[in-house]
Coordinates of N, CA and C in Angstrom, one line a residue:
Chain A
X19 N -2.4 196.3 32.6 CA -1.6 196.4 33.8 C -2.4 196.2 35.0
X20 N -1.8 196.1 36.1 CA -2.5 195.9 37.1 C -2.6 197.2 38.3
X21 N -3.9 197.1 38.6 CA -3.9 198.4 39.7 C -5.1 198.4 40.4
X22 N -4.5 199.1 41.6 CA -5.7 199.3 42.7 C -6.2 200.6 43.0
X23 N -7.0 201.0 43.2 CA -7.4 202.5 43.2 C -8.3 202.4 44.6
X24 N -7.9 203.4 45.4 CA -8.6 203.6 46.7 C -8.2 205.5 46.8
X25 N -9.5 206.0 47.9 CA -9.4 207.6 47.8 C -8.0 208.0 48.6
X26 N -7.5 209.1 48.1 CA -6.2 209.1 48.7 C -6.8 209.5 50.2
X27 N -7.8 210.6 50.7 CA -8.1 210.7 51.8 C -9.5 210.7 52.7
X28 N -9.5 210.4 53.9 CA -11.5 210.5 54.1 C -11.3 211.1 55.3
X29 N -12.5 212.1 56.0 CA -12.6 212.5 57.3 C -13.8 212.4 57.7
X30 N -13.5 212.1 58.9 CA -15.2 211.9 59.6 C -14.5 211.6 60.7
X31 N -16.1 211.9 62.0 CA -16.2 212.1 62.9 C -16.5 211.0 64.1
X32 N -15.6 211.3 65.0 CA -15.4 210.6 66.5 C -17.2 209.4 66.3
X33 N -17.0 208.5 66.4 CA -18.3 208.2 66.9 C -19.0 207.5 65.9
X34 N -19.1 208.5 64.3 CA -19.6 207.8 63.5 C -19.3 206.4 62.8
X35 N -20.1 206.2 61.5 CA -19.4 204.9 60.8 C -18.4 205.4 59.0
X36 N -17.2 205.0 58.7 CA -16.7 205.0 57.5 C -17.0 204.4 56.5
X37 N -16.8 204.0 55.2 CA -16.7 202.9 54.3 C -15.7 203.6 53.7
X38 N -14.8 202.9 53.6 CA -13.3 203.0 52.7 C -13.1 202.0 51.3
X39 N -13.6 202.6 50.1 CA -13.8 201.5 48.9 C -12.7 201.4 48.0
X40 N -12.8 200.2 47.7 CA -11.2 200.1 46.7 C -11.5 199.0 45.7
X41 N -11.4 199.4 44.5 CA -11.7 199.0 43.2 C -9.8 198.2 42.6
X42 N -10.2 197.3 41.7 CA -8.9 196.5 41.9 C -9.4 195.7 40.0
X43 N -8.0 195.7 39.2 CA -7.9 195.1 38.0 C -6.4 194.7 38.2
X44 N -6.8 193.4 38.5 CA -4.9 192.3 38.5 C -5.3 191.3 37.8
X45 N -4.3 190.8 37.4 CA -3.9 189.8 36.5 C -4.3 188.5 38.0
X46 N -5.5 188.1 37.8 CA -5.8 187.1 38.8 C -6.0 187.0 39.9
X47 N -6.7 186.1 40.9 CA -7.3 186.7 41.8 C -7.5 185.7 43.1
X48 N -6.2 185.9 44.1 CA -6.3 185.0 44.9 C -6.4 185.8 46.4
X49 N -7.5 186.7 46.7 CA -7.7 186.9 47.9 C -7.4 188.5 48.3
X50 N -8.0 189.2 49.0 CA -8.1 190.6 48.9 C -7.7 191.2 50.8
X51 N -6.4 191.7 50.8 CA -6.1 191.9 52.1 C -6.6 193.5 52.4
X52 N -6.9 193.9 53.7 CA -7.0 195.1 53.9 C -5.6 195.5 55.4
X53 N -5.1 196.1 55.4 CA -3.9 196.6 56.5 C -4.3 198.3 56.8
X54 N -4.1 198.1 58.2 CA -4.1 199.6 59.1 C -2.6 200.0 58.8
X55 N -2.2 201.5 59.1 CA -1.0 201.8 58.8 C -1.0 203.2 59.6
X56 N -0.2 203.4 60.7 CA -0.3 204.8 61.4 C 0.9 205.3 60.8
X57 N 1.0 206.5 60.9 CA 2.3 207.4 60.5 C 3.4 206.8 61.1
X58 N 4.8 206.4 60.1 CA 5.6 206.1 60.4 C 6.2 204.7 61.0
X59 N 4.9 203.8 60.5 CA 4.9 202.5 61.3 C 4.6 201.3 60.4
X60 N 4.7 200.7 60.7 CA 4.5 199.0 60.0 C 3.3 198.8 59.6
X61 N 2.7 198.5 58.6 CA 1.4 198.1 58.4 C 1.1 197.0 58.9
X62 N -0.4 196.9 59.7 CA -1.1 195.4 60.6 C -2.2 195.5 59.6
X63 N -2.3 193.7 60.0 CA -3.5 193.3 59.3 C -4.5 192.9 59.9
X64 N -5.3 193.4 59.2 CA -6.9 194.2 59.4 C -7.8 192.9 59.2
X65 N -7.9 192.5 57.7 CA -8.8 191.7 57.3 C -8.5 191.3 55.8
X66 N -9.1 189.9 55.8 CA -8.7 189.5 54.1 C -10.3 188.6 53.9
X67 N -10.0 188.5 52.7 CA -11.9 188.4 51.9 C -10.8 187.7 50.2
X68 N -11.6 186.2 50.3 CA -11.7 185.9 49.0 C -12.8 184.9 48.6
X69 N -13.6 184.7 49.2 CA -14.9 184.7 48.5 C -15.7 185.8 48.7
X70 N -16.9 186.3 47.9 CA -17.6 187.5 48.0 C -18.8 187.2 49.3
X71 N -18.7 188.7 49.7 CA -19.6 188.7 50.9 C -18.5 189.6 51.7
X72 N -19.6 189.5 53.3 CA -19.0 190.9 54.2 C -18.7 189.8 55.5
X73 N -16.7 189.9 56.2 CA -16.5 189.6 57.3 C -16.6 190.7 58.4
X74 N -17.2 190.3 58.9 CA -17.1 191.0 60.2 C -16.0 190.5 61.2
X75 N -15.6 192.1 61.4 CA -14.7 191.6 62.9 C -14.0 192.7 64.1
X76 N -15.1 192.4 65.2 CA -15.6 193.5 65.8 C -15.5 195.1 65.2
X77 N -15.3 196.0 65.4 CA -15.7 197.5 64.8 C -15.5 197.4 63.4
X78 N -14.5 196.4 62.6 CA -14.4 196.5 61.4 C -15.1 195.8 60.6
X79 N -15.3 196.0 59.3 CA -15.5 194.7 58.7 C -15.2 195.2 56.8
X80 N -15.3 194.0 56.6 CA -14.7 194.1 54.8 C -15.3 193.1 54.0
X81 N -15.7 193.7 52.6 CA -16.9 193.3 51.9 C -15.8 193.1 50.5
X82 N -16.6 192.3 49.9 CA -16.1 192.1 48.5 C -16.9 191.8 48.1
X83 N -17.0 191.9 46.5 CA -17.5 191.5 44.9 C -16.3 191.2 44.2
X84 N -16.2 190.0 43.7 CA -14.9 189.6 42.9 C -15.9 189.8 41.2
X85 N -17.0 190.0 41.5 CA -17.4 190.3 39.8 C -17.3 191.6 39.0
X86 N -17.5 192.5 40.4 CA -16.7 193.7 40.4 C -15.9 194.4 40.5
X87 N -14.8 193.2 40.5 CA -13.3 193.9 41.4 C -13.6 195.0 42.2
X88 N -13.9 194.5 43.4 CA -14.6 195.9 44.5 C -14.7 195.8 45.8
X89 N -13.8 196.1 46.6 CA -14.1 196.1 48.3 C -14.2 197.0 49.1
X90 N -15.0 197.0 50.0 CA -14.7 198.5 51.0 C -14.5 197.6 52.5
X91 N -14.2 198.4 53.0 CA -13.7 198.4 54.7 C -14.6 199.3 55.4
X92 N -15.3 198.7 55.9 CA -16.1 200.1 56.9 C -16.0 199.9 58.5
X93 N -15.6 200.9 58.9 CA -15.1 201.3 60.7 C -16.5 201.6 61.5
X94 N -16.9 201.1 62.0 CA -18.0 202.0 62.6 C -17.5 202.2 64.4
X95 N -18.4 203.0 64.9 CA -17.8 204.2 66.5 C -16.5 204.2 66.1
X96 N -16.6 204.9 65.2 CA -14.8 205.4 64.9 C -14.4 206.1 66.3
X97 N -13.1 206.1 66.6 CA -12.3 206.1 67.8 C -11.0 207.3 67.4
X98 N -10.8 207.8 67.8 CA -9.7 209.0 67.5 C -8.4 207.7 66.7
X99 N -8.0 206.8 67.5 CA -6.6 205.9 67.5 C -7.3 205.2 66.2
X100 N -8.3 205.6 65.3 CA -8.4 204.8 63.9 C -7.8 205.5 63.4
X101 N -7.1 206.8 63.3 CA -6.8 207.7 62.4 C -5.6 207.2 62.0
X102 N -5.2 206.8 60.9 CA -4.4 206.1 60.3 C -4.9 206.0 58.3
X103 N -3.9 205.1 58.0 CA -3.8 205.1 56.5 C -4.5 203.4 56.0
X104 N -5.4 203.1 55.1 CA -6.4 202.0 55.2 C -5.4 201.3 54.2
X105 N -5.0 200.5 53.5 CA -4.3 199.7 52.6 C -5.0 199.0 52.0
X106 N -5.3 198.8 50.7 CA -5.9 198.0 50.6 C -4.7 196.9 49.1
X107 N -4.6 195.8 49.4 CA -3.7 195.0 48.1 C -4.4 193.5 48.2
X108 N -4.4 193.3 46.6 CA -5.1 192.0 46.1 C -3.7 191.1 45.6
X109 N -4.0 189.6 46.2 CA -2.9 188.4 45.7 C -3.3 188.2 44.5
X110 N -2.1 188.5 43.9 CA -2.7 188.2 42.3 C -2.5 186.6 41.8
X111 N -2.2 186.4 40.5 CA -2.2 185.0 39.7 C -0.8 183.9 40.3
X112 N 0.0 185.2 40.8 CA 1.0 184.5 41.1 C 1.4 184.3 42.4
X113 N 0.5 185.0 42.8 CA 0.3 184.8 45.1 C 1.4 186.2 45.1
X114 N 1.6 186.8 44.6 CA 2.1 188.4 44.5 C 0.9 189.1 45.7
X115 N 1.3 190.2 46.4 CA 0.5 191.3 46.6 C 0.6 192.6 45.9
X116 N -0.5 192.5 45.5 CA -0.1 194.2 44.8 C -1.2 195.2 45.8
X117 N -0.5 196.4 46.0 CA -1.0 197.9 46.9 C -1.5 198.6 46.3
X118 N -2.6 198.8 47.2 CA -3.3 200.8 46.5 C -2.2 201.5 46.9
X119 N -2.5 203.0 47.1 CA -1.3 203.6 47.8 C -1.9 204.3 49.2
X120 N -3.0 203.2 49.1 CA -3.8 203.7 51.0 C -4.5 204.4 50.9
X121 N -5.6 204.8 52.1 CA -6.2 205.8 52.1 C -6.1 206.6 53.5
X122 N -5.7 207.8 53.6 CA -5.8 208.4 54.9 C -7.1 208.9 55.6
X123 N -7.3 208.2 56.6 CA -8.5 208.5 57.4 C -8.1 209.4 58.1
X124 N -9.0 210.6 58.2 CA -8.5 211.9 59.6 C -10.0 211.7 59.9
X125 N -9.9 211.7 61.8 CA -10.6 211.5 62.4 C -10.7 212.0 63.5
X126 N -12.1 213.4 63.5 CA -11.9 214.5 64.1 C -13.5 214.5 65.7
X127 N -13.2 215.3 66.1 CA -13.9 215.4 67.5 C -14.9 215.2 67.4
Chain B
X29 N 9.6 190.8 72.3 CA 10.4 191.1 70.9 C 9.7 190.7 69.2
X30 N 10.3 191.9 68.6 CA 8.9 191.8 67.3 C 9.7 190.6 66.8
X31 N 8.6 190.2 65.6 CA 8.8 188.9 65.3 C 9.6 189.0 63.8
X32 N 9.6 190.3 63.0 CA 10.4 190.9 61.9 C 11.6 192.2 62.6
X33 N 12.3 192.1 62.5 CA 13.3 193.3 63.5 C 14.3 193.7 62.3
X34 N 14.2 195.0 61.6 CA 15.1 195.6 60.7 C 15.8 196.2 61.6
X35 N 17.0 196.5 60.8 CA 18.3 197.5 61.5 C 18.9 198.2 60.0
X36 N 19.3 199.2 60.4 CA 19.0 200.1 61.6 C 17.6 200.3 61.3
X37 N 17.1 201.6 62.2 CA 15.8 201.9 62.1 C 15.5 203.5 61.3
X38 N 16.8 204.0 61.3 CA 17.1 205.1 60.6 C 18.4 205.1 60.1
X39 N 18.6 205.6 59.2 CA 20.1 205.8 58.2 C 20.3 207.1 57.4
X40 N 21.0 208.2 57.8 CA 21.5 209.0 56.7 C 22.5 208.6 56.0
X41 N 22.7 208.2 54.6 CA 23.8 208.4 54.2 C 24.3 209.2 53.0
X42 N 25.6 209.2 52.6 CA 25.8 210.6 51.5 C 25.9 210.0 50.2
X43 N 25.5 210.0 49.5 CA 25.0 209.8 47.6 C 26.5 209.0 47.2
X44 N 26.5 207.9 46.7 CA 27.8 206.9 46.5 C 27.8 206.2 47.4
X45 N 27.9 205.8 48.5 CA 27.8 204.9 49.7 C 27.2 203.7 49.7
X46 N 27.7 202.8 49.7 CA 27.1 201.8 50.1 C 26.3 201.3 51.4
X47 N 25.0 200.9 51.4 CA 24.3 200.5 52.7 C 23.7 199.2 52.8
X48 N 23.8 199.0 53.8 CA 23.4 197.3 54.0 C 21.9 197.6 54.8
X49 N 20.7 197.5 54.9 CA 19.7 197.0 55.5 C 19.3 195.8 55.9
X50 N 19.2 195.0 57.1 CA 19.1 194.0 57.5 C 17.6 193.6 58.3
X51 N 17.6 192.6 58.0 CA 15.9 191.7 57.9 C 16.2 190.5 58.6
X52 N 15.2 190.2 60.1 CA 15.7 188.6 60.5 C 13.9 188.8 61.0
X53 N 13.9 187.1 61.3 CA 12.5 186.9 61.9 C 12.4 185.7 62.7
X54 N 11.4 185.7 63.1 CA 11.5 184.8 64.3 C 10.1 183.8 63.9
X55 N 9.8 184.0 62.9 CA 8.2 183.9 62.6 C 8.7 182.1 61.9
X56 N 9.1 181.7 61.6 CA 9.6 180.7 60.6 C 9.2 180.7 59.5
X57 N 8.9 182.1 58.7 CA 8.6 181.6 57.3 C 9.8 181.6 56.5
X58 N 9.3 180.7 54.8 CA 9.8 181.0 54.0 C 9.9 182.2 52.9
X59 N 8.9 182.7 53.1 CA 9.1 184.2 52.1 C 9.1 185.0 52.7
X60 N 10.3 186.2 52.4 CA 10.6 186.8 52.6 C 10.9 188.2 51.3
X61 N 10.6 189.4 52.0 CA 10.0 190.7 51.4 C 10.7 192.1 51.5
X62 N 11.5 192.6 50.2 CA 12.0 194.2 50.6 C 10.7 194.9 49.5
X63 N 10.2 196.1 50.7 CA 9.3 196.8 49.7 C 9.7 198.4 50.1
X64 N 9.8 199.1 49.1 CA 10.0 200.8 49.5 C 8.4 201.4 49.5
X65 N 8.4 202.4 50.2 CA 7.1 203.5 50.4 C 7.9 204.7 50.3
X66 N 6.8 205.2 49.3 CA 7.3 206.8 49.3 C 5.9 207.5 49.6
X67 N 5.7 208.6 49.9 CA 4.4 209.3 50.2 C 3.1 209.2 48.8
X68 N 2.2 208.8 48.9 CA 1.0 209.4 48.0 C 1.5 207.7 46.9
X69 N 2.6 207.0 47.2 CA 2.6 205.7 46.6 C 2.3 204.2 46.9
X70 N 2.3 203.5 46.9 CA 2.2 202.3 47.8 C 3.0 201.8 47.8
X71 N 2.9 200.8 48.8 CA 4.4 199.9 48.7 C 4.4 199.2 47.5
X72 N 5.8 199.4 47.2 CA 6.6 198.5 45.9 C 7.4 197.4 46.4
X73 N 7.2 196.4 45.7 CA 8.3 195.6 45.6 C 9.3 195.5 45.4
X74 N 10.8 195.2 45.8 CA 12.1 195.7 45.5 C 13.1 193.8 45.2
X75 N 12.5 193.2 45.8 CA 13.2 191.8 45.7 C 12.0 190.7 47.0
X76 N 12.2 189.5 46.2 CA 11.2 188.8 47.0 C 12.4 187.4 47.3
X77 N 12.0 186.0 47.8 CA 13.0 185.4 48.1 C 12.2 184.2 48.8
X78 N 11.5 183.2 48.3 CA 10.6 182.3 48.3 C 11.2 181.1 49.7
X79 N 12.8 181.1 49.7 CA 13.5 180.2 50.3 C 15.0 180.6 50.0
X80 N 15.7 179.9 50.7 CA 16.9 180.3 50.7 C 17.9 180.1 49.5
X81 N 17.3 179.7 48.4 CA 18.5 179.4 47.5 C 17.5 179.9 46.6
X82 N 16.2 181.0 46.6 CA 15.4 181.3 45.6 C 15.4 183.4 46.0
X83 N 15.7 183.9 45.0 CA 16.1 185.1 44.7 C 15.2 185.7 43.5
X84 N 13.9 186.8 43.7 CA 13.3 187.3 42.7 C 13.4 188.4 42.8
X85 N 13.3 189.3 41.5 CA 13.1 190.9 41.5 C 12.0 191.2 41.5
X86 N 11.9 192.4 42.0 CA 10.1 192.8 42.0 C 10.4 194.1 40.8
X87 N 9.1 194.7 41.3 CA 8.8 196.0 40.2 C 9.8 196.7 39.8
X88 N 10.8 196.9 41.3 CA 11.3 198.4 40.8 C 13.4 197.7 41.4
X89 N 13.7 196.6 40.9 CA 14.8 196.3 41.7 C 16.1 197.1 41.2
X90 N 15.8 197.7 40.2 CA 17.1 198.0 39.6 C 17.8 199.1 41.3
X91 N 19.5 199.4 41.3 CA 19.7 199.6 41.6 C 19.5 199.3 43.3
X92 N 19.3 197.5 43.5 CA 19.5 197.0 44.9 C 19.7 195.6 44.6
X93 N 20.1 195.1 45.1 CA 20.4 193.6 45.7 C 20.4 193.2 47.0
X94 N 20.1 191.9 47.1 CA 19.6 191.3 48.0 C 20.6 190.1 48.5
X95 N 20.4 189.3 49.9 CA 21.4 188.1 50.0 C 20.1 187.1 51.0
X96 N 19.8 186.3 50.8 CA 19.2 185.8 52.0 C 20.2 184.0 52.4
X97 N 20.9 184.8 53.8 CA 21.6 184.4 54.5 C 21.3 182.9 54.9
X98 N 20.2 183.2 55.4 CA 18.9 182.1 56.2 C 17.9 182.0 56.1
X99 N 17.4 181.1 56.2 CA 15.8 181.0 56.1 C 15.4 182.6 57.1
X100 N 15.7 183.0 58.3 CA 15.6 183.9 59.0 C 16.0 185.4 58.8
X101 N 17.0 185.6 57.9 CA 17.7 186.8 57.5 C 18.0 187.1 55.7
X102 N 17.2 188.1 55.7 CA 17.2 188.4 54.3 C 17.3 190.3 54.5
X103 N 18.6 190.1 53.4 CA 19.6 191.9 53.2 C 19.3 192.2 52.1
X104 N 19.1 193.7 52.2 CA 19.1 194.8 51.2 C 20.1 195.9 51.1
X105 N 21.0 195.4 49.8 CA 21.8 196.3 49.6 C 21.6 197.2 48.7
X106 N 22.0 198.6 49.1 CA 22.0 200.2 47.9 C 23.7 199.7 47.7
X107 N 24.5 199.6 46.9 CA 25.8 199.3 46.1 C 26.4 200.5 46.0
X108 N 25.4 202.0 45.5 CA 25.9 203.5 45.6 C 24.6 204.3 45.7
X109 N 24.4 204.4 46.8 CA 22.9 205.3 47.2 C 22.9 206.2 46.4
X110 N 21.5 207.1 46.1 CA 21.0 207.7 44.9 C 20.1 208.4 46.1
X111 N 20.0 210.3 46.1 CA 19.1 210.2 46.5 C 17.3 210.4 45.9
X112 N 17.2 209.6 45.6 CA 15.8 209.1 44.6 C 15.6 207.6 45.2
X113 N 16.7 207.2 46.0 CA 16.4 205.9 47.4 C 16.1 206.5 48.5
X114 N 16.0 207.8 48.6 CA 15.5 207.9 50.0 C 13.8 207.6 49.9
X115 N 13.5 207.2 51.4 CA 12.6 206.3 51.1 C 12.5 205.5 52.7
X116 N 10.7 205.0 53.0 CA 10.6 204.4 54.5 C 10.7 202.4 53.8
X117 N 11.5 201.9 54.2 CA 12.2 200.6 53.8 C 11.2 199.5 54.7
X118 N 10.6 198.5 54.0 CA 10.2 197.4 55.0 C 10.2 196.1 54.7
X119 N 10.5 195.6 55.5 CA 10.7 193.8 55.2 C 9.0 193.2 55.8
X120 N 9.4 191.6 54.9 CA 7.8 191.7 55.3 C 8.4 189.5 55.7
X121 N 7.4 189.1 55.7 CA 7.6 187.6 55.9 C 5.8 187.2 55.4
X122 N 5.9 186.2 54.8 CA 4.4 184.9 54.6 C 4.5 183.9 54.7
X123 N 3.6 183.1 55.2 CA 3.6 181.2 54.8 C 2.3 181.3 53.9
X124 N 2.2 180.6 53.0 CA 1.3 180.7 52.4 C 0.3 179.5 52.6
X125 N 0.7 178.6 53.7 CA 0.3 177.5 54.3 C -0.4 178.0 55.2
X126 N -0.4 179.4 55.7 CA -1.3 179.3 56.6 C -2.3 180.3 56.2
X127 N -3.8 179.8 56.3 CA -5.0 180.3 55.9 C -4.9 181.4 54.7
X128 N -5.1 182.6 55.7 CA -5.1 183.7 55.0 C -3.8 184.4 53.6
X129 N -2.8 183.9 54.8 CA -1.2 184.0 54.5 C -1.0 185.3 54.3
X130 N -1.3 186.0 55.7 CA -0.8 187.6 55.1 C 0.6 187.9 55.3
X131 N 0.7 189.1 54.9 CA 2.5 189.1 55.6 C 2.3 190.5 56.4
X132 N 3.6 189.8 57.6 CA 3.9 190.5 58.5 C 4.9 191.6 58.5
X133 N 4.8 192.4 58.7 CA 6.1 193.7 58.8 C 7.5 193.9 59.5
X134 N 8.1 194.2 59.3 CA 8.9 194.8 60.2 C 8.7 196.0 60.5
X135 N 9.5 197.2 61.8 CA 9.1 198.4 62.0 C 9.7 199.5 61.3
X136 N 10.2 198.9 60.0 CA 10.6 199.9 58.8 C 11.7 200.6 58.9
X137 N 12.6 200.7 58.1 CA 14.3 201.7 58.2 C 13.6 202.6 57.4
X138 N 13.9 203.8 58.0 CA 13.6 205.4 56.8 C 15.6 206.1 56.6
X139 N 15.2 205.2 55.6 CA 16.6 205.7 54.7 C 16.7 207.2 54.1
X140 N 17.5 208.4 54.4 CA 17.9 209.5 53.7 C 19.4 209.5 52.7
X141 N 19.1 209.6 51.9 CA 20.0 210.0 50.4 C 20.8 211.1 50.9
X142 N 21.9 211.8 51.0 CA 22.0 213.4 50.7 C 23.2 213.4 49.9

């Protein structure tokens, strides 16, 4: 079957840097999206990665290994207004997205 | 004005009822997306819809149907709400022509069952 696994929650502090990691087994492999998601709101997109290696794009950025089914998202001068929920879903064989079920970032003083 | 615009944006309704949720965009794609969120799950797929005379089920379609009107407007029907549909509802849109081809949201209907 196919699935994504990412931590249900992370906390850290005003200022510092995160990495949010998400491990992924789908039936094929066309491209690895990441989406911000605040309470109650639409998910935006963040960043996508389908060759391996790390994009940057300003405070964010998102890394992949496609040998390891494996990406993280890392935030750095985390900002209070990052506190939100990280998404992470891979296009599978069929240009499908499949979802983790997020991860909630709380992001304290 | 957003470029995916669901209606309504909230909905109570009572267990048997029929509900219509509606999806239009301004974006010009052709695919078009109903996906449900429930807490601690991720979004599911509920019906997908490649073009206008192309109609797919996703993971969990049972008990919904879909109509896509226009290239611009694609509906989600509950036929007799269940509350086990309550649930935050979102339409989504892609081209897959362009680059990335991520999809875009709407600002979600949170549907209640009672």
């Amino acid at each position: 079957g196919q699935n994504i696994d990412q931590p249900t929650e992370m906390t850290a502090t005003e200022g510092a840097i995160v990495q949010i990691n998400c491990t992924y087994q789908t039936s094929g492999f066309n491209g690895l999206f990441w989406y911000q998601q605040h309470a109650g709101e639409a998910p935006t997109f963040l960043s996508y990665n389908v060759l391996d290696g790390l994009e940057e794009k300003g405070r964010f950025s998102s890394f992949l290994s496609r040998s390891k089914g494996y990406s993280y998202l890392l935030l750095k001068e985390l900002q209070m207004k990052d506190s939100a929920s990280y998404l992470c879903a891979v296009r599978d064989s069929n240009y499908q997205l499949i979802w983790g079920a997020g991860t909630k970032l709380i992001i304290k003083p | 004005d957003a470029d995916v615009t669901q209606t309504p944006r909230n909905r109570i309704t009572k267990t048997g009822k029929r509900i219509m949720l509606e999806c239009s965009q301004t974006k010009g794609h052709d695919r078009m997306y109903w996906y449900r969120q429930d807490p601690g799950l991720g979004l599911r797929l509920i019906y997908y819809s490649f073009d206008v005379k192309d109609i797919n089920k996703g993971e969990i379609s049972d008990g919904y149907s879909v109509s896509r009107q226009a290239q611009a407007k694609f509906s989600l029907s509950l036929e007799s709400a269940i509350p086990n549909q309550t649930a935050l509802y979102f339409c989504a849109t892609s081209d897959p022509g362009q680059g990335g081809a991520e999809a875009f949201f709407g600002q979600g209907t949170r549907l209640t069952v009672v």
